[in-house]
Amino acid sequence: MKRKIRTYVIICLLAVLSVTALECMPIQAAKLPSLKVKGTQLVNEKGKTVRLKGVSTHGLSWYPEYVNQKAFTDMKKNWKINAVRLALYTSEYNGYCTGDAANRKALEQRIDKGVKYATKAGLYVIIDWHILSDGNPRTYEKEAVAFFKKMASKYKKHTNVIYEICNEPNGGTSWTDIKAYAKKVVKAIRSKDKKAVILIGTPNWSQDVDIAAQDPIKGYKNLMYTLHFYAGTHGEYLRQKAQAALDQGLPLFVSEFGISDASGNGALNPTEGSRWMKFLKRNKISGIGWSLSNKAESSALIKSSSKKISGWKNKDLTPWGKWLVKQFR
Ligand code: IDC
C-alpha cells in the first residue's frame, strides 16, 4: 500500500513538474508553414495557394486589451480565422513616432505580445506600420527603417510574421515617393530576414494598385501590394483597378477592409460587400477585416455594450461582426 502511495506521489510530482516546464518554455518559432509569393498569389512551401483571413486590431494605443491569448485562440477556433493584424499607428493618439520613448516601448511590448499570442494560437500575424494623417510614408522614413530592422531581427525565425510597411499613403503622395520609401524599408528588412512576406501600401489610401502595377519594385521576392476597400464607399470602379493590377501580374493583399463607409462609420453595405467577397475568392486574395474593438462605430466588430475581451458570443458582435464571422466560417 505504502509503495502504491509513493508511486502515486511521484507520478503527481512529475506531472506538475512537466506542466511547469512546458509553461516556462520560451515560445517556439511558429510551426506554421512559411509563405511566399508566386505569381499574384500567396502560397505555402509546397506551392499550394494560401488565403489569409482575419481581423485587424484597432490602434494598439487605443485598444490594447484585445491583444490577449484567449482572444486570439478563440478567434482561430470559433471564427476560423488564420491571421491577425496589429495596427501600430505612427502619428495619431500616442502614435509610435509622435509619442515619447516610454510610449514607444509600451507599443513594442504590445507587438511582442501580439506576435507571441498569434504564434501560440497558430495564426499568421501582420505588423502594420499604420501611417494615416502623416500621409506620406517618408515623413517618418528614418523611424520606419529602424523599426523594421528591429522587428525583422527579432522575428526572423517566426515563419508566421508578415510586415506591412505603410498602411495608407494619402494626401497626394505619389507612387514614386512610396517606391523610394519601400526600397529603403524592404532593404532594411531583408538585411535581417531574407524571406518574410512584405506588404506595400499604394497611393490614394491603398487603392491605386493599378499605378503600382505599372512600375513594381524589382529585385526582391515575396513582396505584395495592398488594396483597401470599404464597401459602403468603394465598389466596381475599385475592383476594376484591382483587376487591372492583377492582369499586370501584381500580387495583391487586402490588409484592411470593411463594409461601412470609408470613415469607418455610417450604414453597412452588405450587398456590395458580397460582391467584394466573390472577387477576393475568385482571385484567391487574402482579406483582413477592420477592427477588433468595441468602439461605437459601425466598423467595430464588437458591440460597444459588450465589455468582453475574448470569448464573444454572436450576441456580442455588431451587425458587421456577425457578417464578417459568417464569411470566415
Ligand atoms: C479609423 C478608426 C477610427 C479612428 C480613426 C483614427 O475606425 O475609430 O478614430 O481611424 O484616425 C482606414 C484606416 C483606419 C481607419 C479606417 C476607418 O486605415 O485607420 O480607422 N479606415 O476610417 N482606411 C480607410 C478606412
Short mmCIF file of C-alpha atoms in Angstrom, two decimals, residues 9-23:
data_model
loop_
_atom_site.label_atom_id
_atom_site.label_comp_id
_atom_site.label_asym_id
_atom_site.label_seq_id
_atom_site.Cartn_x
_atom_site.Cartn_y
_atom_site.Cartn_z
CA VAL A 9 3.04 10.87 -5.27
CA ILE A 10 6.00 10.55 -7.64
CA ILE A 11 3.72 10.46 -10.68
CA CYS A 12 1.86 13.56 -9.46
CA LEU A 13 5.12 15.40 -8.87
CA LEU A 14 6.39 14.51 -12.32
CA ALA A 15 3.16 15.70 -13.88
CA VAL A 16 3.29 19.03 -12.06
CA LEU A 17 6.95 19.46 -13.00
CA SER A 18 6.40 18.77 -16.67
CA VAL A 19 3.42 21.15 -16.88
CA THR A 20 5.50 23.85 -15.21
CA ALA A 21 8.40 23.18 -17.56
CA LEU A 22 6.08 23.47 -20.56
CA GLU A 23 4.73 26.78 -19.34
#
